Structures are given as structure tokens and as C-alpha cells.
Tab-separated table of C-alpha atoms and ligand atoms in Angstrom:
chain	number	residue	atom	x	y	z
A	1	UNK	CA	53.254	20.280	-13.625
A	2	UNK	CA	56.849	18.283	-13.829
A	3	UNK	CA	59.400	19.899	-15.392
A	4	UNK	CA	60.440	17.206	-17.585
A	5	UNK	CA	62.799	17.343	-20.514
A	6	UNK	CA	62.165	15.615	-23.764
A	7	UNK	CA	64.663	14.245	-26.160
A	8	UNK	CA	66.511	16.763	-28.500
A	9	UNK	CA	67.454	15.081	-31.636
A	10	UNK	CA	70.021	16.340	-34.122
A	11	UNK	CA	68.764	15.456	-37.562
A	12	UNK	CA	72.591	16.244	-38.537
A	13	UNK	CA	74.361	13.106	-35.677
A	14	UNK	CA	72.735	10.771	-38.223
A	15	UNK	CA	75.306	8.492	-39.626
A	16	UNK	CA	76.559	5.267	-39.648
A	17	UNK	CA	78.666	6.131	-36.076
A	18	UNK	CA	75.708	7.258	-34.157
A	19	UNK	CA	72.507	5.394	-35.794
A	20	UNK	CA	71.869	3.148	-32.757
A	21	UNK	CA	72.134	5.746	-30.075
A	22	UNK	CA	70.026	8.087	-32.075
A	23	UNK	CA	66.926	4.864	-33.171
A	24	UNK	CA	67.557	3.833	-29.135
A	25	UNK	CA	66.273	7.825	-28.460
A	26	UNK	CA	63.952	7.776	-30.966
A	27	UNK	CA	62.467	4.465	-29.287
A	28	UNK	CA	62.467	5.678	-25.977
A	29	UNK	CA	61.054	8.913	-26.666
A	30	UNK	CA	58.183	7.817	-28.836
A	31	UNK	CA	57.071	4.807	-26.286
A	32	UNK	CA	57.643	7.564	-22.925
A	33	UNK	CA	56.305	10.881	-24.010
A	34	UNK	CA	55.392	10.371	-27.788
A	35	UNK	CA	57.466	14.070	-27.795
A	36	UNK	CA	60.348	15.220	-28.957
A	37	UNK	CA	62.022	17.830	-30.669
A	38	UNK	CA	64.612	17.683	-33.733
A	39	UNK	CA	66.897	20.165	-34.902
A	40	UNK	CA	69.359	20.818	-37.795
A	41	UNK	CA	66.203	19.475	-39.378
A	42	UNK	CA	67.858	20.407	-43.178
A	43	UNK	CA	65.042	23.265	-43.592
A	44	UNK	CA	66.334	26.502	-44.515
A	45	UNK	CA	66.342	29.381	-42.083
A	46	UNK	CA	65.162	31.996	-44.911
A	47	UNK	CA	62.399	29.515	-45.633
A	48	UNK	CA	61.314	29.346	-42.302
A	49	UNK	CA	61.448	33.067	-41.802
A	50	UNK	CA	59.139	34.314	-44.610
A	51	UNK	CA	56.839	31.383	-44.346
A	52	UNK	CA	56.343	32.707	-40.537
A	53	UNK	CA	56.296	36.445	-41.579
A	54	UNK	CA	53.565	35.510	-43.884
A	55	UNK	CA	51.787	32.925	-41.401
A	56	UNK	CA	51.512	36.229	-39.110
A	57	UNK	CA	50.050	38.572	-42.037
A	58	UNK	CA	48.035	36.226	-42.898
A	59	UNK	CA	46.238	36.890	-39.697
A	60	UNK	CA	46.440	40.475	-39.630
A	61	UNK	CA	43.934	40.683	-42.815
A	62	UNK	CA	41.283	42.681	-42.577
A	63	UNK	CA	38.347	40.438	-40.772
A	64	UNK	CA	36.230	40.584	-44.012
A	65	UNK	CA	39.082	39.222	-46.476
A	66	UNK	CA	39.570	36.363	-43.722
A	67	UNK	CA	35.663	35.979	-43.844
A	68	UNK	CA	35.784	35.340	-47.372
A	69	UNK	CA	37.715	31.935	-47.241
A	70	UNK	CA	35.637	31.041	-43.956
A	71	UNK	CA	36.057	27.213	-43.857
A	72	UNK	CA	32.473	27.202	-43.970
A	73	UNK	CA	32.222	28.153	-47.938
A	74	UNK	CA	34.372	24.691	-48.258
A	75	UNK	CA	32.649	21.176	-48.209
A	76	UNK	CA	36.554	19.783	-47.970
A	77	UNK	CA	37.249	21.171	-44.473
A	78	UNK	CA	39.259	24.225	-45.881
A	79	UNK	CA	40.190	27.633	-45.506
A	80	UNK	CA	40.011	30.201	-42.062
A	81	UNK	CA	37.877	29.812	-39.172
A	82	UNK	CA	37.306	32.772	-36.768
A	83	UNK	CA	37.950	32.122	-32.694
A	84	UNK	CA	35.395	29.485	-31.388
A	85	UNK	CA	34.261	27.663	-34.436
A	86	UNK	CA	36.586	24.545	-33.397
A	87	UNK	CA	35.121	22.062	-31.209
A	88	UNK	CA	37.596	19.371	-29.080
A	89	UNK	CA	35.535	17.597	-26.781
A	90	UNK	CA	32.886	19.366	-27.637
A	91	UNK	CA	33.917	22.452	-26.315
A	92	UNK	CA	34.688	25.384	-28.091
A	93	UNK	CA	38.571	26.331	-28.406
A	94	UNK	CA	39.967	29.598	-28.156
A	95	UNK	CA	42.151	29.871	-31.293
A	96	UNK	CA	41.755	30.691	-35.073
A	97	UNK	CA	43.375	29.359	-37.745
A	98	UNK	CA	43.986	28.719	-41.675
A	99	UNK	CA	43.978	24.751	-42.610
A	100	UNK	CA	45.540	23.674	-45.731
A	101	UNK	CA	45.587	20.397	-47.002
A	102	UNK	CA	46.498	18.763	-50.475
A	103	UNK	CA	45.707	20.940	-53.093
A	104	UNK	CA	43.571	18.725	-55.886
A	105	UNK	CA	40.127	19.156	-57.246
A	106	UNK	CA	36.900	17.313	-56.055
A	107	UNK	CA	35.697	14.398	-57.123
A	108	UNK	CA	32.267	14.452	-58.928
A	109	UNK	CA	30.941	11.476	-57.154
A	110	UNK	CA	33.530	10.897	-54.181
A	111	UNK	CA	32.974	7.388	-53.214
A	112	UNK	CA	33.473	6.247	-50.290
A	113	UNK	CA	32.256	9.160	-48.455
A	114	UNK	CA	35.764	10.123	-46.573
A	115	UNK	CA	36.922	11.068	-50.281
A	116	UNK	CA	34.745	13.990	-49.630
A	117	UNK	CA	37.747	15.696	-48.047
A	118	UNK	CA	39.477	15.796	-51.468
A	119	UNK	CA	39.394	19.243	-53.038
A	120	UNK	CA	40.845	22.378	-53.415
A	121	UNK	CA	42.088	24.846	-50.658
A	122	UNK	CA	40.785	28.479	-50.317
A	123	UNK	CA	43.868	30.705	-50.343
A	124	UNK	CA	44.071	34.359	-49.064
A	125	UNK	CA	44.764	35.965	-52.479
A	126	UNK	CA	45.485	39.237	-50.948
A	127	UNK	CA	48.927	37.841	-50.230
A	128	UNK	CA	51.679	38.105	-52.570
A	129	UNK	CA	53.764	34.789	-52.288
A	130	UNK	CA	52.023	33.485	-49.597
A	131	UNK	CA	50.428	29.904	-51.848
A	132	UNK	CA	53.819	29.565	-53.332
A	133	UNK	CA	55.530	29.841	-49.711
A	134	UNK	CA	53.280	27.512	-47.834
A	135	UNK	CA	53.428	24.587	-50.820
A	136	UNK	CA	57.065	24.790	-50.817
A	137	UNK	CA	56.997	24.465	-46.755
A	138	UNK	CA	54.877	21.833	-46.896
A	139	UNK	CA	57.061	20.036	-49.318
A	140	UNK	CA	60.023	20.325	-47.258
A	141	UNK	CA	58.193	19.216	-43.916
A	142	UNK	CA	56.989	16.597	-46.049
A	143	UNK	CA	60.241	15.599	-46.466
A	144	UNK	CA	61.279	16.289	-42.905
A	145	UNK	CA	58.715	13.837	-41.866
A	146	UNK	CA	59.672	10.973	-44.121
A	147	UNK	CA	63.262	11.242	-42.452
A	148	UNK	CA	61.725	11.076	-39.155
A	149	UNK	CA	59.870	7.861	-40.306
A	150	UNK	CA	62.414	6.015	-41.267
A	151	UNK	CA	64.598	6.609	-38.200
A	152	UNK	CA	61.560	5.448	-36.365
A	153	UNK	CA	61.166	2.504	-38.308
A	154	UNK	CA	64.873	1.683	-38.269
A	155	UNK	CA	64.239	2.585	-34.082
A	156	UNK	CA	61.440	-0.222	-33.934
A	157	UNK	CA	64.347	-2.875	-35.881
A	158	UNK	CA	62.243	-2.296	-39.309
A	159	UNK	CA	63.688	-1.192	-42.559
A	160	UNK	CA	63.842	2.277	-42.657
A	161	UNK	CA	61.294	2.613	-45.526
A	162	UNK	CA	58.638	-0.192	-44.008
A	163	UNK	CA	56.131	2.503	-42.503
A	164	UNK	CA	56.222	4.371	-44.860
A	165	UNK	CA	54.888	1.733	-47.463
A	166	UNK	CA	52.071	1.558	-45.551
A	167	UNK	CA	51.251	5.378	-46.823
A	168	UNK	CA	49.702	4.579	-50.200
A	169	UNK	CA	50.271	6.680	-53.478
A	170	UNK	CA	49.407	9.850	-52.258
A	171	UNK	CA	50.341	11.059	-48.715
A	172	UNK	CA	48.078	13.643	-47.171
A	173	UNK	CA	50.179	16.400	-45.521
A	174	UNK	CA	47.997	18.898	-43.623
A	175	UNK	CA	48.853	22.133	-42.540
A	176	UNK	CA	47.247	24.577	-39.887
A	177	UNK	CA	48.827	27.942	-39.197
A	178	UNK	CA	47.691	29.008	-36.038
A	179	UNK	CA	47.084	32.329	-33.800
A	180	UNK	CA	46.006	31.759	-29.683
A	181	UNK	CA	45.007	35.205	-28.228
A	182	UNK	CA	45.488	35.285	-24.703
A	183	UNK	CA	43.145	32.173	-22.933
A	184	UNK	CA	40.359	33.899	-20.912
A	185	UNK	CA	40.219	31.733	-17.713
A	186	UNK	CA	38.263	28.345	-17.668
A	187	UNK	CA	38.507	28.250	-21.409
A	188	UNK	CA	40.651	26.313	-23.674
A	189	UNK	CA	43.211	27.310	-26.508
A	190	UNK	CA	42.648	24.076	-27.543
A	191	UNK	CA	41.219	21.691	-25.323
A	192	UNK	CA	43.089	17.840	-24.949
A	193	UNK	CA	43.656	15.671	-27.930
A	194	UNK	CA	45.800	13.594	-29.632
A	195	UNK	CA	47.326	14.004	-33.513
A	196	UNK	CA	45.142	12.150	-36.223
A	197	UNK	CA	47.592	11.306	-38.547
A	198	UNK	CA	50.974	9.617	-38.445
A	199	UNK	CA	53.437	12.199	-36.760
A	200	UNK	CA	53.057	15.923	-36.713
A	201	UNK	CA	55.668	18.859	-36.467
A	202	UNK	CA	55.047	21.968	-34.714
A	203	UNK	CA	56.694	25.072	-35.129
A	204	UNK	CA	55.713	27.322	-31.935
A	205	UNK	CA	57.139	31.026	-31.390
A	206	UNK	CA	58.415	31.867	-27.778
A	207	UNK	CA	55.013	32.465	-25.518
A	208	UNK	CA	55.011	28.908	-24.443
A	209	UNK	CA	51.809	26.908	-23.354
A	210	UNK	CA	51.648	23.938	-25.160
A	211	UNK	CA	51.317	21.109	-22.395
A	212	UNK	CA	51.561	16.858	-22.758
A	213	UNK	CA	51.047	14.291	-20.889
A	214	UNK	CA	53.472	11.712	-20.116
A	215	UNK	CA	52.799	7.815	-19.228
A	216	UNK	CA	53.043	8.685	-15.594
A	217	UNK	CA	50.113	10.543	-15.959
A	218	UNK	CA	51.765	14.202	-15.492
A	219	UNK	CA	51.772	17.264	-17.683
A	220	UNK	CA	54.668	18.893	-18.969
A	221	UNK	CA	55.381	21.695	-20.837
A	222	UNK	CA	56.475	21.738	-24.410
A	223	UNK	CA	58.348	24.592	-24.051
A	224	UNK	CA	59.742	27.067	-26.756
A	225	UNK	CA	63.075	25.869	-28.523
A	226	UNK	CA	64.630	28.360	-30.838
A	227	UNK	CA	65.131	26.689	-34.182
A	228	UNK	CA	63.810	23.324	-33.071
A	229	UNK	CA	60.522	21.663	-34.294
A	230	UNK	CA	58.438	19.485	-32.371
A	231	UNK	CA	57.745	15.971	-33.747
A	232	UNK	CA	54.712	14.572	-31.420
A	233	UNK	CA	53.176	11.087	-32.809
A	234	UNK	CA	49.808	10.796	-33.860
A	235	UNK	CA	47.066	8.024	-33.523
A	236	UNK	CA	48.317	5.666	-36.366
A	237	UNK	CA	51.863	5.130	-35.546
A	238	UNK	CA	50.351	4.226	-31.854
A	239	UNK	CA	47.186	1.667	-33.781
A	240	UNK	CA	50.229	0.016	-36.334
A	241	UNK	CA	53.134	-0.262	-33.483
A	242	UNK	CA	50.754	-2.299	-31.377
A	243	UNK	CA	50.643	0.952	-28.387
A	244	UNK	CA	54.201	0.916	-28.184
A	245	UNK	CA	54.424	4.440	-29.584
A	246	UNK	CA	51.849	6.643	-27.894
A	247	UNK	CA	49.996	9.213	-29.229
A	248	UNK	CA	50.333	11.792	-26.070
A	249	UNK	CA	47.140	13.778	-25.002
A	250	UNK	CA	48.549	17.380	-25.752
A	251	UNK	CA	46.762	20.989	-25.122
A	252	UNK	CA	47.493	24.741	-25.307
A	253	UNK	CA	46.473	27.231	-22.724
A	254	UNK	CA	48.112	30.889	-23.804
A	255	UNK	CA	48.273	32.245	-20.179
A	256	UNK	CA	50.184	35.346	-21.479
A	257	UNK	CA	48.538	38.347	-22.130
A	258	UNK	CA	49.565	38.781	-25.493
A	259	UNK	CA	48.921	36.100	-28.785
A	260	UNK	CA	50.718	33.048	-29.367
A	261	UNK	CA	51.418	31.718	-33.004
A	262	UNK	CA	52.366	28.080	-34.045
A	263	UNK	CA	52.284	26.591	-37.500
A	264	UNK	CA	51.255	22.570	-36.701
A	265	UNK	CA	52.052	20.179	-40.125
A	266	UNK	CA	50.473	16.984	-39.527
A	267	UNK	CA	51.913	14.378	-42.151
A	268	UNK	CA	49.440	11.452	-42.796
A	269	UNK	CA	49.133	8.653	-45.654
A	270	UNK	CA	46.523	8.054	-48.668
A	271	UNK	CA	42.981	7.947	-47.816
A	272	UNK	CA	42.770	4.604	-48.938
A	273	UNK	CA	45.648	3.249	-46.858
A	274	UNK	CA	45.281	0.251	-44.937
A	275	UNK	CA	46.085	0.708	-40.984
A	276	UNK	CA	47.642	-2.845	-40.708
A	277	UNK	CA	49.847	-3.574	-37.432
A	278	UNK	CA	53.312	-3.628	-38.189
A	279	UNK	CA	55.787	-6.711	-37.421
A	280	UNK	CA	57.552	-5.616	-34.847
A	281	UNK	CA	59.627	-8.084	-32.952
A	282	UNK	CA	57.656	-9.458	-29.657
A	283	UNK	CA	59.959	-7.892	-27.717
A	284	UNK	CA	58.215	-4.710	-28.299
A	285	UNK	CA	55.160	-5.972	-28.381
A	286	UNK	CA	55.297	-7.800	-24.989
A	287	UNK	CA	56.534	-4.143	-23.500
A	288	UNK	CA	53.614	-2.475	-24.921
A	289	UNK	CA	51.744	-5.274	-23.531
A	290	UNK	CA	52.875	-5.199	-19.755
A	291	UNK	CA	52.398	-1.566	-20.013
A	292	UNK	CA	48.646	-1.079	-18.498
A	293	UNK	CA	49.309	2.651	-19.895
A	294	UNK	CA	49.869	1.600	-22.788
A	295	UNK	CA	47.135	-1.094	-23.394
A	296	UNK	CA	44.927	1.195	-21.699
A	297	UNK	CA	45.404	4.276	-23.886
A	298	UNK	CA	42.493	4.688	-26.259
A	299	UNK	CA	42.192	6.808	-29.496
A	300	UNK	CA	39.802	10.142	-29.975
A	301	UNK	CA	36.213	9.508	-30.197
A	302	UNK	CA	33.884	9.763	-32.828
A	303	UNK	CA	31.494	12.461	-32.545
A	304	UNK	CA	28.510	10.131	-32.200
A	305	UNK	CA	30.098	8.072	-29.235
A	306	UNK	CA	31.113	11.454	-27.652
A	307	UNK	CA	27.288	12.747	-27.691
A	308	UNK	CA	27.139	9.039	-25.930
A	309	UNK	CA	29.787	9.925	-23.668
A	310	UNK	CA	32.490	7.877	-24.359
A	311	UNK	CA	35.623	9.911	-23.890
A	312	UNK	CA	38.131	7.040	-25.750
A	313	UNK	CA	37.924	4.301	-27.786
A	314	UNK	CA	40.087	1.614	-28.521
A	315	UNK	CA	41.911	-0.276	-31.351
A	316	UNK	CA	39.502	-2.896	-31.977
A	317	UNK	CA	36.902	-0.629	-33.064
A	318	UNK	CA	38.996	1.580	-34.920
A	319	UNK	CA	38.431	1.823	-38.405
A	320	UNK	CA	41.526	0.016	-40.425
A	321	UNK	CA	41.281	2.123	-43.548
A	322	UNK	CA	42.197	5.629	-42.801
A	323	UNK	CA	39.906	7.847	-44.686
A	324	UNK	CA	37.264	6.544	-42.478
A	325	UNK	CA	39.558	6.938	-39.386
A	326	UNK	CA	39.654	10.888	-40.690
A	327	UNK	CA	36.451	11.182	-41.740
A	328	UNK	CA	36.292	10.950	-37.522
A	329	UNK	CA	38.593	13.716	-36.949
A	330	UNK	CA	36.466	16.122	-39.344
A	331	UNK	CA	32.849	15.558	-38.126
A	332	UNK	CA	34.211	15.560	-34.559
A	333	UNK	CA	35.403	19.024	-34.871
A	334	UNK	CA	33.211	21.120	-37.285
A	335	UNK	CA	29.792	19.283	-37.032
A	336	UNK	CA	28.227	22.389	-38.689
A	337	UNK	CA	30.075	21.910	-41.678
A	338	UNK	CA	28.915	18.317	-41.785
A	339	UNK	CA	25.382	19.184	-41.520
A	340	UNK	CA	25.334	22.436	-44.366
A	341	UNK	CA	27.237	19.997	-46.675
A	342	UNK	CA	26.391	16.496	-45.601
A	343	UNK	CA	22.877	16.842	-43.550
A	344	UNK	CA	22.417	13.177	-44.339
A	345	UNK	CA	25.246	12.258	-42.170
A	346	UNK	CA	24.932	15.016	-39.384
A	347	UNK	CA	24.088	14.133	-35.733
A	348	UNK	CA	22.268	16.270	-33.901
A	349	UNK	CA	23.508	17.227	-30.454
A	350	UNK	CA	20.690	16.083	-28.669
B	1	LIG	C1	47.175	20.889	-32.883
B	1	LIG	C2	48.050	21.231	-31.736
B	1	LIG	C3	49.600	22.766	-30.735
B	1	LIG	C4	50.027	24.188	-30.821
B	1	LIG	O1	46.810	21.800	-33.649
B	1	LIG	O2	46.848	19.691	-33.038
B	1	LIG	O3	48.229	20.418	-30.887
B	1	LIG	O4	50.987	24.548	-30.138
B	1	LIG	N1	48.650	22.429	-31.717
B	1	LIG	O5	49.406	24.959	-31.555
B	2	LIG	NI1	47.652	18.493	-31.587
């Protein structure tokens, strides 16, 4: 593995005086290692602190309260899953977890089927404080992650508010508080992906052993930066900037022999949102283009072209609106909840 730094950038620089050195970092880091971290990100330390004092009680419950809000009591992809009931490539990963997405009720007849992931979250109600906490973290990485936006748009020569118009009235923020117990050997904490959505932040304590890979091919570690998130970008910003932002491959191995905890906030637009390319000058484009990293890097597969064997897909077949892009994501990674809800749409392994 290199030991390559990625970009630190101090949400607090921005102003008129250093806008174009920060968008030219932004730029670079986003088209190199799709990485980077920010800091004096505007997010209160007290905030952060109980949010992760509750993200680690949360996972101290008592297994049967945990069991209780099992993901697999939720047609909507919510709630806790024990270690091993996440697939990523198929293969189980070693971590378990609490997702929480937009809290809203279901739809009686959700219509196209990807507004089947609309609905309510299951919350551990044997801790005080702890709905209240998350929906006011999730608000302010919300709002974290529209800043980052618009310096990336202003980065790419865009108005700073042009990607995020292509969100749609209601943005989908997604949260997953995580726990990695040590990695037994040959297994994966979670196995190599890339982010669904638009850009996620990841808030990591200090175990280390979340690794990316860069566009010369290497891995690198992410490592542990006190105070610092990590911004890595997801699928869609790679699809609408043409491949000149890349979506990194990204995994965690927790070779430590104690846990690791990490709290990943993955910001993504409206269901119905419309994954049209952006109009970015042909500078860009034509440097995306020369790029055979670049051009070559395909997206996640669906799970019926991984039981086929593909291993990566590319923009052309990509669905363009996204709740069909992360219908994908869902049925990739908890096929069993697909077939007890769904069993018209499940595939069968074999
Ligand atoms: C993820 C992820 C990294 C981590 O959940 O998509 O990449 O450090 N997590 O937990
Ligand atoms: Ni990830």
C-alpha cells in the first residue's frame, strides 16, 4: 500500500481571497482520488460528541432490543442488522450497523417500484435522545454536504448551486452508524465498493482501516484525522461530470484486535431526480476522456448482472432516474429482504 496523502480542506479558508485555490483542490482531488477530508466543517463539537456517545450505546443494547428493529421487520430497508447480513459482492461483510434514512410514511400504492424505499425508520426507543440527536446530525451534515456541492460545482466552473438543482424537492440523506469488530482473516469488514449517492461523509474513530484506491491503481489508507470528516464521491457526481470525478473503490478491513466505529452519511437527491450530464466545459470533458481510467471506470452492478458475473457496468446502461439507480444498491445488498417483501422481484442465486 502507498502512503499517499489526500487533500485537507478547511471549510473556514473559504472566501473571496482563497476560492480558486480551494475549487482548484477540490478539482484535483475529486478527479485523482475522489477523497478528501474537510475540517472546520461549521458542526459543533458538543454535537458531534453526544451523537457519537450515543452511536456507541446504541450498539451496546442488549442483543434482543437490537433484534427488535432487525432491518428485516422493515420493507423500506430500515433499522439494525446483526454481523453478516450485508452482502458486497456477494460476500458477506463483517460489520453491523443501524441505517437511517428520511423519516416519512409509506406510500399505499408506491408507484414506481423504487418508491418502495419511502417509509418510516425503526428507532431504538430504549434511548433517551438518541432520534432527536441523529435528525439534528443529519440536518447539519445535510447542510455540510450542500456546502461541499457547491464548492464542487464552482470547482468544475458551474454556479455554485447548478448540482444541486439537479436534486429534486426532496433530498434523500442516509445515515449508517457503524461498529467493525476485529476482521477474522480472509474476511471482509466490508468488502470493495463505491458510494451510491452523490457524496458521502464519514466520521471514523482512531483504529484506522478504511482503504481507497487511487487512479494509479494503488490502495491507500484513509487514515484517522481527529476532527476531520471524510468527503469521498459517490456514483452520480462521477455519471453527471462525464467520469471526471471518480467514485473511488473504497473498503474496510479492522486488522486491530479491538472494534472500530464510523458513522458514514451518504447525501443523495429525490427519487425522482433525473441523472442528466452536467455542462461542463470540454476542457474537462476531453481530460476525462484521455483518461483510459477514467473512461474505463464502471459503476456497481446490479444484483442480477452480478449472479451473471459482471463485476462493473457502465454509464450507458445506467439507469438516468435515480430511484431506479437505488433500487440497485438495495436488492444488491439485502436480497432476503427483497424476496420476504417483494418475492415478485427476487432473484434467486442460482
Ligand atoms: C460505507 C463505507 C466506510 C467506513 O459504509 O459505504 O464505505 O469506514 N464505510 O465505515
Ligand atoms: Ni462506502
Amino acid at each position: 500500500m502507498s502512503l499517499k496523502q489526500i487533500s485537507v480542506i478547511d471549510l473556514s479558508q473559504i472566501d473571496s481571497q482563497h476560492d480558486a485555490r480551494i475549487a482548484d483542490e477540490i478539482r484535483f482531488a475529486c478527479h485523482e482520488y475522489g477523497f478528501f477530508y474537510v475540517i472546520n466543517h461549521g458542526v459543533e463539537k458538543v454535537l458531534l460528541d453526544d451523537y457519537w456517545l450515543l452511536l456507541k450505546r446504541f450498539f451496546e443494547l442488549p442483543g434482543e432490543i437490537k433484534e427488535s428493529i432487525n432491518k428485516i421487520h422493515s420493507p423500506h430497508f430500515r433499522g439494525w442488522e446483526s454481523l453478516g447480513s450485508e452482502l458486497t459482492n456477494n460476500q458477506v461483510d463483517h460489520r453491523e450497523q443501524l441505517d437511517i434514512g428520511p423519516e416519512r410514511e409509506a406510500l399505499t400504492n408506491p408507484y414506481p417500484h423504487y418508491e418502495r424505499l419511502i417509509g418510516p425508520n425503526q428507532w431504538p426507543t430504549a434511548l433517551p435522545g438518541f432520534q432527536e440527536c441523529v435528525l439534528t446530525f443529519m440536518a447539519k451534515m445535510s447542510t455540510v454536504a450542500r456546502r461541499i456541492l457547491s464548492l464542487m460545482s464552482m470547482s468544475l466552473g458551474l454556479d455554485s448551486d447548478q448540482i444541486h438543482h439537479s436534486f429534486g424537492e426532496i433530498p434523500g440523506p442516509y445515515l449508517k452508524l457503524i461498529r467493525y469488530p476485529s476482521t477474522p482473516s480472509g474476511s471482509q469488514g466490508v468488502g470493495i465498493h463505491k458510494d451510491s449517492g452523490y457524496l458521502t461523509l464519514l466520521l471514523q474513530d482512531n483504529i484506522g482501516g478504511l482503504e481507497a484506491q487511487a487512479c494509479d491503481g494503488k490502495w491507500y489508507g484513509i487514515r484517522p484525522r481527529e476532527g476531520a470528516f471524510v468527503v469521498n464521491v459517490g456514483e452520480l457526481l462521477q455519471m453527471i461530470t462525464h467520469h471526471y470525478f471518480i467514485a473511488a473503490p473504497h473498503r474496510v478491513v479492522n486488522a486491530k484486535p479491538v472494534e472500530r466505529f464510523s458513522s458514514a452519511f451518504f447525501y443523495s437527491p429525490d427519487l425522482h431526480a433525473r441523472l442528466d450530464p452536467l455542462p461542463l466545459g470540454q476542457g474537462l470533458i476531453e481530460q476525462a476522456r484521455r483518461s483510459a481510467w477514467h473512461q474505463n471506470d464502471g459503476f456497481m452492478p446490479s444484483r442480477q448482472q452480478i449472479l451473471m458475473g459482471t463485476q462493473k457496468q457502465g454509464t450507458e446502461n445506467l439507469p438516468r432516474v435515480f430511484g431506479h439507480r437505488y433500487w440497485q444498491r438495495w436488492e444488491r445488498s439485502y436480497p432476503e429482504i427483497v424476496r420476504k417483501y417483494y418475492p415478485q422481484d427476487y432473484t434467486a442465486d442460482s
